[in-house]
mmCIF file of C-alpha atoms and ligand atoms in Angstrom:
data_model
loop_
_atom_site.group_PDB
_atom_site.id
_atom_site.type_symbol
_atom_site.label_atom_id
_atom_site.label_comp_id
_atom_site.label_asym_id
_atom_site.label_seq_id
_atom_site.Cartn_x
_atom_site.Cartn_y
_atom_site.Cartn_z
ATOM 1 C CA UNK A 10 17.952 -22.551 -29.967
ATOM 2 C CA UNK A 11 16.368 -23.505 -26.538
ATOM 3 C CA UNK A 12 16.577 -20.959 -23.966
ATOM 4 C CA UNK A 13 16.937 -21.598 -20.520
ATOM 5 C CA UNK A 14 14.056 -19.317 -18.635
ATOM 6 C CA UNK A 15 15.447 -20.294 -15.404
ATOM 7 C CA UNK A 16 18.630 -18.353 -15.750
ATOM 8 C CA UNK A 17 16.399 -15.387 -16.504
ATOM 9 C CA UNK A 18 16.317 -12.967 -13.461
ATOM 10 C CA UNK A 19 12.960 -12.285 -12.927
ATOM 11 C CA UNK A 20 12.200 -8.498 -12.358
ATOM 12 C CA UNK A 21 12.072 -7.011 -8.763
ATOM 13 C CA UNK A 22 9.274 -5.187 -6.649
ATOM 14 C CA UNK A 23 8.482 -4.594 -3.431
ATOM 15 C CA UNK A 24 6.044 -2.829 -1.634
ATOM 16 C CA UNK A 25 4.548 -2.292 1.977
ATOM 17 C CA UNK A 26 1.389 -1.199 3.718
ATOM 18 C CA UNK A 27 0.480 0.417 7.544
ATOM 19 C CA UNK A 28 -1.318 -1.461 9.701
ATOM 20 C CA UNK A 29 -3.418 1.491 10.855
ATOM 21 C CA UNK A 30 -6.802 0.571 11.185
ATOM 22 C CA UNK A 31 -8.639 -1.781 9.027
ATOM 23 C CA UNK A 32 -7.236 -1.931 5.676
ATOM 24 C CA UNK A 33 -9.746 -0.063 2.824
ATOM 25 C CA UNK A 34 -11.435 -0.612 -0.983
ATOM 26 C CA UNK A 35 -8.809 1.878 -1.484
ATOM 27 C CA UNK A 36 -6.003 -0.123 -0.346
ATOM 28 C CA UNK A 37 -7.300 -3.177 -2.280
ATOM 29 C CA UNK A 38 -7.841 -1.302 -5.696
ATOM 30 C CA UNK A 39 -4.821 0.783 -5.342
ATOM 31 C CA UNK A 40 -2.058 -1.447 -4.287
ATOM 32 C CA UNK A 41 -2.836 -5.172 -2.589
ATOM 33 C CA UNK A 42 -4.982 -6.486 -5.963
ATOM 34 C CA UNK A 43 -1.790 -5.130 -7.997
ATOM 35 C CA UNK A 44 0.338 -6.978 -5.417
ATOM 36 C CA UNK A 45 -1.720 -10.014 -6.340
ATOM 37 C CA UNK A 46 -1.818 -10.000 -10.116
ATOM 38 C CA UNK A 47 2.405 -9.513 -9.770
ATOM 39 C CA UNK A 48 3.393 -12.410 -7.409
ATOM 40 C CA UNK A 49 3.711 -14.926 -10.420
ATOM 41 C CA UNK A 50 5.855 -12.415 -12.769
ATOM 42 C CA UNK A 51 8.226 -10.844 -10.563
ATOM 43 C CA UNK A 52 10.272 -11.546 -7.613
ATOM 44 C CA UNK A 53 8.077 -10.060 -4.651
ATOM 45 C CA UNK A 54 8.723 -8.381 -1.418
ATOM 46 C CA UNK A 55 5.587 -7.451 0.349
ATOM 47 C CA UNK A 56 5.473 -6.012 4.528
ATOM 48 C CA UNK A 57 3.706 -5.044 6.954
ATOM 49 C CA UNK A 58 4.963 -1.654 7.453
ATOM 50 C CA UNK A 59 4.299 -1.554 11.237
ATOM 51 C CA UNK A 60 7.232 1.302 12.167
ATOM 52 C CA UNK A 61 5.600 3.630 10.019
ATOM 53 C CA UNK A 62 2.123 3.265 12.135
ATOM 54 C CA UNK A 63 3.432 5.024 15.210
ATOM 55 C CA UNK A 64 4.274 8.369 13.424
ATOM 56 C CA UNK A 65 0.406 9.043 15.025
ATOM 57 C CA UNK A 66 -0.591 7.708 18.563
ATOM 58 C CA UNK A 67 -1.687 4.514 18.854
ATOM 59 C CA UNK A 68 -2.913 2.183 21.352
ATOM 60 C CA UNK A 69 -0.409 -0.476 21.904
ATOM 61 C CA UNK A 70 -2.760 -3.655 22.580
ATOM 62 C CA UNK A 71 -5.095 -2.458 19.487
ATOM 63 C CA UNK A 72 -2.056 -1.687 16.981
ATOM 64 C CA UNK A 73 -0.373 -5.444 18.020
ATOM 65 C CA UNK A 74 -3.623 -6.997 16.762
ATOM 66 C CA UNK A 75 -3.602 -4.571 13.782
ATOM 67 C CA UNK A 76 -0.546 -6.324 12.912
ATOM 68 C CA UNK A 77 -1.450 -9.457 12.981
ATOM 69 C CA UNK A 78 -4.744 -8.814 11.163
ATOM 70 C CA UNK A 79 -3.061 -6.840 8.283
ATOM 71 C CA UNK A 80 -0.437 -9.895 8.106
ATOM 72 C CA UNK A 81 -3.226 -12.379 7.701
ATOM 73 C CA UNK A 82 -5.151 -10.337 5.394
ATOM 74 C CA UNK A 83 -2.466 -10.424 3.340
ATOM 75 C CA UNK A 84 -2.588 -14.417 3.311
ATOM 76 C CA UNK A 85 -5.897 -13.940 2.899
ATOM 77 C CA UNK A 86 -5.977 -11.567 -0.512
ATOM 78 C CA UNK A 87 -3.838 -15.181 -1.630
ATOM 79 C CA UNK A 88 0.128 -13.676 -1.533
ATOM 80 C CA UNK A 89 2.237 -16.778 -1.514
ATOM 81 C CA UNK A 90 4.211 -16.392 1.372
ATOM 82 C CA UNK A 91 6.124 -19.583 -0.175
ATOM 83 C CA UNK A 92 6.686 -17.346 -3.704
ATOM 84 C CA UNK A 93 7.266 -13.791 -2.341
ATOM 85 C CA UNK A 94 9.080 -12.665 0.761
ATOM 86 C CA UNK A 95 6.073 -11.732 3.316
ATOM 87 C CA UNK A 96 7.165 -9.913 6.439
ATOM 88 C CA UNK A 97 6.822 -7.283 9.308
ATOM 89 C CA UNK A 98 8.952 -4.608 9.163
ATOM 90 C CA UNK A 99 9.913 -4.331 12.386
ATOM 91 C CA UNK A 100 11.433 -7.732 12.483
ATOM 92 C CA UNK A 101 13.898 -6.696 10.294
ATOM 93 C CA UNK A 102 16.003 -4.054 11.793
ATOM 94 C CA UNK A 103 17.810 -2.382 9.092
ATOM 95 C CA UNK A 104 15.562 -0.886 7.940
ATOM 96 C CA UNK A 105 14.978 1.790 10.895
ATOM 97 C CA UNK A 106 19.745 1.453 10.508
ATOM 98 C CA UNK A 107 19.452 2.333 6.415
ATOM 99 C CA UNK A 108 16.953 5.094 7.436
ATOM 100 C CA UNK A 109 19.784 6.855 9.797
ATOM 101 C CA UNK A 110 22.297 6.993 7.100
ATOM 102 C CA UNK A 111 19.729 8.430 4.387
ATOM 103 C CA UNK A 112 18.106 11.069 6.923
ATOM 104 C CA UNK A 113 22.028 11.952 6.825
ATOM 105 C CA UNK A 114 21.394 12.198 3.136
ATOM 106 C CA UNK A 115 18.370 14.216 2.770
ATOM 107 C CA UNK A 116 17.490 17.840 3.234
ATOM 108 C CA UNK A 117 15.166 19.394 5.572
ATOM 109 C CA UNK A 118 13.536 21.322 2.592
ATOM 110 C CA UNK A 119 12.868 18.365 0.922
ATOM 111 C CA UNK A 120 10.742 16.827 3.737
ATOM 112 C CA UNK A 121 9.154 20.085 4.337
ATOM 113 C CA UNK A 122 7.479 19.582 0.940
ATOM 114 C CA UNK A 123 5.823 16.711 1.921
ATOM 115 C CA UNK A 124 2.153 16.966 0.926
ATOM 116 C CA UNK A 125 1.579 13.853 3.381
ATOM 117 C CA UNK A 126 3.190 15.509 5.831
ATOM 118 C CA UNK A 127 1.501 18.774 5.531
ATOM 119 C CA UNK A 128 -2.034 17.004 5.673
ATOM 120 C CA UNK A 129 -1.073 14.406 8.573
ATOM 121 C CA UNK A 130 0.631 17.592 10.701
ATOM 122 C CA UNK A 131 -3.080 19.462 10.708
ATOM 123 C CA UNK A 132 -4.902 16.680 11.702
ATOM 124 C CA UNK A 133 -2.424 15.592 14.587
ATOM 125 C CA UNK A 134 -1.758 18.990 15.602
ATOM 126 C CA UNK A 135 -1.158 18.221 18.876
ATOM 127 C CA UNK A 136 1.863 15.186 17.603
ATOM 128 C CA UNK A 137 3.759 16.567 14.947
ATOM 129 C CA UNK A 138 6.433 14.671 16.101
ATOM 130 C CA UNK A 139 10.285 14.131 14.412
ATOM 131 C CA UNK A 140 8.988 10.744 13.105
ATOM 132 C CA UNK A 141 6.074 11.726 11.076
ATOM 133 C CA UNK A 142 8.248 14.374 9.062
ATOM 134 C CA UNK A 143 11.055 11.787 8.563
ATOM 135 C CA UNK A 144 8.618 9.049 7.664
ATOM 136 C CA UNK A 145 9.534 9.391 3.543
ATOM 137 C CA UNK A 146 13.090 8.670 4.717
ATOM 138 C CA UNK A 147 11.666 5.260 6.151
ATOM 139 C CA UNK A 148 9.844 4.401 3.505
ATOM 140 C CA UNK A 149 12.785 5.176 0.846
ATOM 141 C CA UNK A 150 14.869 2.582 3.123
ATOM 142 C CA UNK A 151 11.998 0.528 2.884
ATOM 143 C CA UNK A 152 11.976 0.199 -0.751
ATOM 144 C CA UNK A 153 16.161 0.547 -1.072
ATOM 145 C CA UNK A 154 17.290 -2.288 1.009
ATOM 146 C CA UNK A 155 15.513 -4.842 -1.422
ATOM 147 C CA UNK A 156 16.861 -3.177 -4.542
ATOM 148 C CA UNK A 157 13.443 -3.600 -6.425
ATOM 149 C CA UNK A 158 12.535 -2.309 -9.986
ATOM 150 C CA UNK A 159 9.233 -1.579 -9.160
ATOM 151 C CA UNK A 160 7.125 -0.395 -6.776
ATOM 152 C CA UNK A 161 3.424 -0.905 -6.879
ATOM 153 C CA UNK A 162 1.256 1.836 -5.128
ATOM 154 C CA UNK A 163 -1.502 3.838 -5.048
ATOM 155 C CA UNK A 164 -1.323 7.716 -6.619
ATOM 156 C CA UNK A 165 -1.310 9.419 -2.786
ATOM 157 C CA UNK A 166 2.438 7.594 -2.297
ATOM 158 C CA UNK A 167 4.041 8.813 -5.758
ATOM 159 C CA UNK A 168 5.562 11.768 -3.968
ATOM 160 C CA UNK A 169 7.260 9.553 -1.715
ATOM 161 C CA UNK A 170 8.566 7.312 -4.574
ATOM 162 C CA UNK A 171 9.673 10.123 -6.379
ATOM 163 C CA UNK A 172 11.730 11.488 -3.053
ATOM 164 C CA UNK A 173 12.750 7.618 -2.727
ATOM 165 C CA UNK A 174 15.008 7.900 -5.921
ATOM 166 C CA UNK A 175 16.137 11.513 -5.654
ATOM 167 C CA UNK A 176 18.022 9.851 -2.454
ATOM 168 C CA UNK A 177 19.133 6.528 -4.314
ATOM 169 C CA UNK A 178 20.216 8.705 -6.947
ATOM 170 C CA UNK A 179 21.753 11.198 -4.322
ATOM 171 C CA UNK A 180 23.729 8.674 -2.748
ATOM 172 C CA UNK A 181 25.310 6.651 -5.555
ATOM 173 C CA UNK A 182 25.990 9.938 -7.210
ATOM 174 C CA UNK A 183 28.133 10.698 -3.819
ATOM 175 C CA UNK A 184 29.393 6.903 -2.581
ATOM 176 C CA UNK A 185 29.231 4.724 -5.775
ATOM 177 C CA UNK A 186 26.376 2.429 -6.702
ATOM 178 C CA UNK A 187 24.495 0.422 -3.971
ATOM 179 C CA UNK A 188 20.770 1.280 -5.107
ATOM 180 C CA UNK A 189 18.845 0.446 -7.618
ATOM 181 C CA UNK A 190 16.253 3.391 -8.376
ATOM 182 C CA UNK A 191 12.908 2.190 -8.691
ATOM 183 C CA UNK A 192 10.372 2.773 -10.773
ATOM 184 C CA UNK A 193 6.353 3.599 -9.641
ATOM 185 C CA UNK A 194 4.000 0.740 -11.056
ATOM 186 C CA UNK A 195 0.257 2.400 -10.281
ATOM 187 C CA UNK A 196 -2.772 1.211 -12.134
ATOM 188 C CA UNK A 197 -4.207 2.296 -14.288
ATOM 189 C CA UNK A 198 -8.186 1.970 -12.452
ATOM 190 C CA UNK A 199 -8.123 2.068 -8.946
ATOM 191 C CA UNK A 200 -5.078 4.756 -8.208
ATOM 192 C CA UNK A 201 -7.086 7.086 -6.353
ATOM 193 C CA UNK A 202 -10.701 5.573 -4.840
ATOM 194 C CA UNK A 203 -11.835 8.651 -3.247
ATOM 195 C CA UNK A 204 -14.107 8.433 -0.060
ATOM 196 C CA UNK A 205 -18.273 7.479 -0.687
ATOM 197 C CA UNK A 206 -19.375 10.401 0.978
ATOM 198 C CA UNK A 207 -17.091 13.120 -0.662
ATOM 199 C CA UNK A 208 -15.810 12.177 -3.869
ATOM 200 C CA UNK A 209 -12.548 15.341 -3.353
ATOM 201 C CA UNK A 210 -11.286 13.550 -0.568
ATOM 202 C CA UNK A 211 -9.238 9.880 -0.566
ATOM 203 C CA UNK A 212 -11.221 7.255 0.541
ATOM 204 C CA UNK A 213 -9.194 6.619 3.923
ATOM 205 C CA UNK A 214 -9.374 4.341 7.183
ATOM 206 C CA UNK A 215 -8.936 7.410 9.499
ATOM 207 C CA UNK A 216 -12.065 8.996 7.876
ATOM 208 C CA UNK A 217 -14.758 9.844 10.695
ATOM 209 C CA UNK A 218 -17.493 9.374 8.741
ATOM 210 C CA UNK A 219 -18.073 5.223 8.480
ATOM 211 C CA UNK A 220 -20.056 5.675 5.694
ATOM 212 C CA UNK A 221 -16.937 7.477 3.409
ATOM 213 C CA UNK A 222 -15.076 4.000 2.964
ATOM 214 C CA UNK A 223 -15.767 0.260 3.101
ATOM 215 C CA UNK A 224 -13.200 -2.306 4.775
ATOM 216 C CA UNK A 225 -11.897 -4.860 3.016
ATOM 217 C CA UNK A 226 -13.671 -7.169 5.723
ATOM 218 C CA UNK A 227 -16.527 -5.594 5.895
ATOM 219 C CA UNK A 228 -19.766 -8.039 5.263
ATOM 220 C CA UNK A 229 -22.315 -8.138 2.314
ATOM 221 C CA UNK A 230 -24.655 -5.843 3.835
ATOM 222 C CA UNK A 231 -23.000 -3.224 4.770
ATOM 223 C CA UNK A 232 -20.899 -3.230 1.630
ATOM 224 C CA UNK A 233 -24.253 -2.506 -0.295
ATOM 225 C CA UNK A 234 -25.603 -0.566 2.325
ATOM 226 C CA UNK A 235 -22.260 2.353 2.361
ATOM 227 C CA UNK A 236 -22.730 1.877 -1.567
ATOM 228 C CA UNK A 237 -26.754 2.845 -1.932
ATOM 229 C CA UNK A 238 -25.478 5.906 0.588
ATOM 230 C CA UNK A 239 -23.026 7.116 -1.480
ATOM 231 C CA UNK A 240 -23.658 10.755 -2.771
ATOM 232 C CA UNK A 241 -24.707 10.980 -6.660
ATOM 233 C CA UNK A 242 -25.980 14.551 -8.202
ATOM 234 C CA UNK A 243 -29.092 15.214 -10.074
ATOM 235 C CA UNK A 244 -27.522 15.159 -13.099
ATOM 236 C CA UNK A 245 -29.517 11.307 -13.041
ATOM 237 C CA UNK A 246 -26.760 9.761 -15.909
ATOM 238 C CA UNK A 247 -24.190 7.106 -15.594
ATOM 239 C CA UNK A 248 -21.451 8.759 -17.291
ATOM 240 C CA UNK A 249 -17.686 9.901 -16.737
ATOM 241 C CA UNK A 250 -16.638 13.173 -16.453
ATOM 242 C CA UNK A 251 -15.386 16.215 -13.653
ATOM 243 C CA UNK A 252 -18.564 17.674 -13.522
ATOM 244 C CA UNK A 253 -20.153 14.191 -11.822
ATOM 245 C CA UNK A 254 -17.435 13.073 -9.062
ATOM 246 C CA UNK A 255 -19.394 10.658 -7.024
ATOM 247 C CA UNK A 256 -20.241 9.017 -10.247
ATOM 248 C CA UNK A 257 -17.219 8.623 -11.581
ATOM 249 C CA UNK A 258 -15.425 7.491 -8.548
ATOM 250 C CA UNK A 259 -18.185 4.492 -8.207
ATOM 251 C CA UNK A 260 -16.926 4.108 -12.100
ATOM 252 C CA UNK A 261 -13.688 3.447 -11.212
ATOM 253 C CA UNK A 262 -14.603 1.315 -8.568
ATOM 254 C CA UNK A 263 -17.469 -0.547 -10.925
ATOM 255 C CA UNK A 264 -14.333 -0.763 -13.373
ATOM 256 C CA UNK A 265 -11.869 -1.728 -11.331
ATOM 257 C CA UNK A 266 -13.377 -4.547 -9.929
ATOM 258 C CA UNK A 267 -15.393 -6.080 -13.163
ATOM 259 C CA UNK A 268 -12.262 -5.239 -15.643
ATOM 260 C CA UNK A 269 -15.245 -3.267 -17.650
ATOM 261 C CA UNK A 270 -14.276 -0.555 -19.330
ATOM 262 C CA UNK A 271 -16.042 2.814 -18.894
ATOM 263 C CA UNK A 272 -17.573 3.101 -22.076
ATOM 264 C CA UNK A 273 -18.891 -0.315 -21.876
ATOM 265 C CA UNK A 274 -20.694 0.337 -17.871
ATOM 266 C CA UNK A 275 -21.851 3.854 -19.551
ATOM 267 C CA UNK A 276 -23.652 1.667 -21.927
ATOM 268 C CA UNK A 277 -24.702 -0.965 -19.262
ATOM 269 C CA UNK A 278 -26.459 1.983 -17.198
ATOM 270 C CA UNK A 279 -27.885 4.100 -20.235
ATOM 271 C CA UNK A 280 -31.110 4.867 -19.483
ATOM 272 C CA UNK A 281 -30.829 3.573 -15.550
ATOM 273 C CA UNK A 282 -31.493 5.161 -12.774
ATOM 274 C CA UNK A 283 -28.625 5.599 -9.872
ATOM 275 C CA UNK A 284 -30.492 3.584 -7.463
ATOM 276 C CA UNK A 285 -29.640 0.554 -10.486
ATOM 277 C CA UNK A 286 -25.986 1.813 -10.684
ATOM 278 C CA UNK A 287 -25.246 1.912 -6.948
ATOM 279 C CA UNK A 288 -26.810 -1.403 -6.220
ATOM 280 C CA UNK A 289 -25.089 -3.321 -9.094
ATOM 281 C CA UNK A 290 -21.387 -1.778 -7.713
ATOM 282 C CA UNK A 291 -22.222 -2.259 -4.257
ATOM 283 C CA UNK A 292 -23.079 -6.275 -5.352
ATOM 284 C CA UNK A 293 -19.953 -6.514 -7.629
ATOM 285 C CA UNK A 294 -17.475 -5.125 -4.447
ATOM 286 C CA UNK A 295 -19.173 -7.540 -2.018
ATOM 287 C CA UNK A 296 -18.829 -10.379 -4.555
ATOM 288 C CA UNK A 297 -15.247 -9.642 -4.973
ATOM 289 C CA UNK A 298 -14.833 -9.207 -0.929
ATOM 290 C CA UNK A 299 -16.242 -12.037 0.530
ATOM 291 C CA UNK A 300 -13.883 -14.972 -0.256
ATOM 292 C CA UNK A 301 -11.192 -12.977 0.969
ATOM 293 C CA UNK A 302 -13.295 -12.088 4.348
ATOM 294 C CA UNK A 303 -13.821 -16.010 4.364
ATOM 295 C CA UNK A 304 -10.393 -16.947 3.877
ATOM 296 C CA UNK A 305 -9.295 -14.410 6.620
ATOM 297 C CA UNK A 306 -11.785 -15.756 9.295
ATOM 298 C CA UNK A 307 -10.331 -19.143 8.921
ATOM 299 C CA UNK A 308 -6.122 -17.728 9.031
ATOM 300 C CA UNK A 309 -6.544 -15.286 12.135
ATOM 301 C CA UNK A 310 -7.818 -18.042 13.784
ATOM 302 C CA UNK A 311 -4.312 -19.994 14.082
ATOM 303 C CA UNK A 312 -1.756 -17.350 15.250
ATOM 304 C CA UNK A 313 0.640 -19.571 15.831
ATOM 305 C CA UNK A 314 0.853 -20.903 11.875
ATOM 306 C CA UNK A 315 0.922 -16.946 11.504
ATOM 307 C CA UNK A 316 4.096 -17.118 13.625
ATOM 308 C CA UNK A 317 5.953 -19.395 11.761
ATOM 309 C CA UNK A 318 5.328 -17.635 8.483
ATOM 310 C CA UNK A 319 6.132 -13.971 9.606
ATOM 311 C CA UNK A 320 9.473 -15.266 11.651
ATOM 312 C CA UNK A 321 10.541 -17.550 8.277
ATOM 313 C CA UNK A 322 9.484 -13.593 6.019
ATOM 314 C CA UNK A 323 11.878 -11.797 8.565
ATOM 315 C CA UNK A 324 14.757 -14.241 7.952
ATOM 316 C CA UNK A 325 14.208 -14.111 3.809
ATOM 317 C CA UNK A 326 13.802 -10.224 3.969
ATOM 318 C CA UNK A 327 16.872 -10.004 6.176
ATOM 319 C CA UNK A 328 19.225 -11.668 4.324
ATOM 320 C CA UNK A 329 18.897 -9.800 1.599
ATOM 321 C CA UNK A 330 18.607 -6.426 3.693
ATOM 322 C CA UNK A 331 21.503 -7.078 5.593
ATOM 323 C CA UNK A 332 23.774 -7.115 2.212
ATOM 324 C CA UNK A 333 22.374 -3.744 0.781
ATOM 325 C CA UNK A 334 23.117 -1.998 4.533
ATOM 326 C CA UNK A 335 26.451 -3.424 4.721
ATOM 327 C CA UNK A 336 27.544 -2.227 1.480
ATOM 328 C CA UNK A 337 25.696 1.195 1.807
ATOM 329 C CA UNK A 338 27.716 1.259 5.780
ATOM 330 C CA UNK A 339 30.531 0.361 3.808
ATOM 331 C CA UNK A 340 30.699 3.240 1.103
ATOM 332 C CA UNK A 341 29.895 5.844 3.598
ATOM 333 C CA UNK A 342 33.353 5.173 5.551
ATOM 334 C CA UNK A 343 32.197 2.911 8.388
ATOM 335 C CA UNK A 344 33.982 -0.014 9.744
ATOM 336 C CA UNK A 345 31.987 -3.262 9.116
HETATM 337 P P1 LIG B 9 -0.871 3.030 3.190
HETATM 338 O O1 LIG B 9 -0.690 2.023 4.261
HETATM 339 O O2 LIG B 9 -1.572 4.310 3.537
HETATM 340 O O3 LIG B 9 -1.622 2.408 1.964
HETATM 341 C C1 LIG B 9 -1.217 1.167 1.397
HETATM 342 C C2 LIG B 9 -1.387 1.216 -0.106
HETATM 343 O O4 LIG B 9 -2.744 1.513 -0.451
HETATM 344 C C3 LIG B 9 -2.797 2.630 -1.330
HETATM 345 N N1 LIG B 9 -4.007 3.410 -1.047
HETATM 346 C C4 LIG B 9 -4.897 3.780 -1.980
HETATM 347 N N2 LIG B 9 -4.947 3.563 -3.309
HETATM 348 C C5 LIG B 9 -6.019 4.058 -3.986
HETATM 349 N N3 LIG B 9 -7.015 4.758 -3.404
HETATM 350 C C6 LIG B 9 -7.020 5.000 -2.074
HETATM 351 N N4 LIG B 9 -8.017 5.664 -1.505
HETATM 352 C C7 LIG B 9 -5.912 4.503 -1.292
HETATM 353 N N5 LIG B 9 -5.594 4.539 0.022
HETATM 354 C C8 LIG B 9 -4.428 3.878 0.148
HETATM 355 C C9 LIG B 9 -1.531 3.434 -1.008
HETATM 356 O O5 LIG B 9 -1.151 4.258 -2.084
HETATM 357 C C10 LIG B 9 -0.531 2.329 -0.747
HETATM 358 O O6 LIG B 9 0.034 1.856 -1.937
HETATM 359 N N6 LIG B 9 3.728 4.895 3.198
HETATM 360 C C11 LIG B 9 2.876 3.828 2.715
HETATM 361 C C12 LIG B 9 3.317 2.451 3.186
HETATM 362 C C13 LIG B 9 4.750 2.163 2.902
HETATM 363 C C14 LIG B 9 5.296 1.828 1.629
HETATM 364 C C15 LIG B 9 6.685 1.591 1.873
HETATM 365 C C16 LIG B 9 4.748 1.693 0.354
HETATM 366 C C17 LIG B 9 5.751 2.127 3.813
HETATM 367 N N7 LIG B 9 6.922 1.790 3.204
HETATM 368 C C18 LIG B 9 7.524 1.244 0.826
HETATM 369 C C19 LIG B 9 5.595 1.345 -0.688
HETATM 370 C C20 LIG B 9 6.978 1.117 -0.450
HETATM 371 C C21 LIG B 9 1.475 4.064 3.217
HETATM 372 O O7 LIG B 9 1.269 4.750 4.181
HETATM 373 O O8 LIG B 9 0.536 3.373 2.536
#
């Protein structure tokens, strides 16, 4: 018999990144190419996760722009704002409402384990403000308001999905079913790029050292440039394993962005020295970057098409945000 596919709900995800700073390889390998590759399967909600950028300091002409730039990158990478719901989270304000009644939810212990947290509250020693401890709490509102099934991220933000669901769970355990509790969807290459400079640490925007990460919009030459610095070992072999971290990190990357498997750039590199390597994965990033940089250059330029497209996100976003707050405002006792 002929089945109707339209009746067939199509799966839910959503996801969101910061606009703090200039988006990384890292992000692009660890979460945006994922968001990418999902748009046409599943029902998408992507945003621009600007309330979670003020947990540090930030300078209010350069973070507006940040905003705007993250939004068009977005466009850029080729997410459908037509197909998937593409917003700025600020625009839509329950999410900073659904994050009062789950702090109300959530345990002071259970923040304090934050690894995030921990990290972030060294570095900004001098702001360990209310906002940065809470900030899981935002981001499990984040994800609950759209009900999704999955959640695509990188590795560093599968503490906060796991604290995400302990409160979904939590609170339909204790008011009755309003959330649906997601599941993590991290890849399998690309989960954790660490930095080009020091292959234990993340690769990460806020990194001092220019040469530990590449933008996303960075050009050609530097692209290959920040690859032929990145640190090796004399070990002087291509191959996988703990006791060679640089190389396997520009693996992953080599990996990630070819679809080759490791075994088969092993074999590509046998016998090659790193200079080879480094230049071929420094070539195959800036191939992969530069129609995206292209199709940026020509969106950012238009901010008022930009306009219409986040203002008609916020409207699609909050229509179906305003029905998961209501009925969580609802079940907790509150007059609506
Ligand atoms: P953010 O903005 O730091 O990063 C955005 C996405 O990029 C991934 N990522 C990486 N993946 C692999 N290797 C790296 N070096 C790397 N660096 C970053 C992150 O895992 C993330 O998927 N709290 C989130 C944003 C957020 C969110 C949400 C995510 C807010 N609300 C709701 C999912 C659902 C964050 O700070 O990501």
């Amino acid at each position: 018999m002929c089945q109707n596919t339209q009746n067939i709900e199509k799966k839910r995800v959503l996801s969101c990144i910061q606009p703090s700073g200039m988006l990384t390889l890292g992000n692009y390998l660890g979460a945006l190419k994922n968001w990418v590759n999902m748009q046409d399967e599943f029902d998408c909600t992507f945003a621009v996760a600007d309330l979670h950028a003020i947990t540090v300091r930030q300078d209010p002409a350069k973070l507006r722009q940040q905003i705007y730039s993250t939004y068009a990158l977005l466009l850029a990478l080729g997410i459908d704002p037509e197909k998937n719901t593409l917003f700025i989270q600020s625009h839509v304000p329950q999410h900073a409402q659904l994050s009062w009644l789950l702090s109300c939810n959530t345990q002071f212990g259970e923040m304090s384990r934050m690894t995030q947290f921990k990290d972030k509250s060294l570095k900004h020693a001098n702001n360990v403000n209310v906002g940065l401890f809470s900030y899981p709490v935002l981001m499990a509102a984040d994800i609950l308001l759209y009900k999704p099934d999955l959640v695509p991220v990188g590795a560093d933000q599968k503490q906060h999905l796991e604290i995400a669901r302990d409160i979904a769970i939590r609170f339909n355990n204790l008011y009755g079913d309003v959330f649906t509790v997601p599941e993590p969807y991290i890849a399998k290459t690309g989960a954790r790029v660490m930095s080009l400079q020091d292959p234990f640490k993340k690769m990460s925007k806020s990194d001092e050292n220019l040469n530990s990460w590449v933008a996303i919009l960075d050009d050609k030459d530097t692209v290959i440039r920040k690859f032929k610095r990145a640190v090796t070992d004399s070990l002087g072999q291509v191959k996988f394993g703990e006791e060679q971290p640089g190389i396997s990190n520009l693996i992953t990357i080599y990996s990630a962005v070819t679809g080759k498997s490791v075994a088969e750039i092993e074999k590509e590199f046998e016998g090659k020295g790193y200079g080879d390597f480094k230049l071929a994965v420094g070539e195959s990033v800036a191939d992969a970057l530069a129609p995206i940089k292209a199709a940026y250059d020509e969106i950012i330029k238009d901010k008022k098409a930009l306009e219409v497209l986040y203002k008609e996100g916020a409207q699609k976003a909050e229509y179906v945000a305003r029905k998961t707050y209501f009925k969580a405002m609802k079940k907790v006792g509150f007059v609506v």
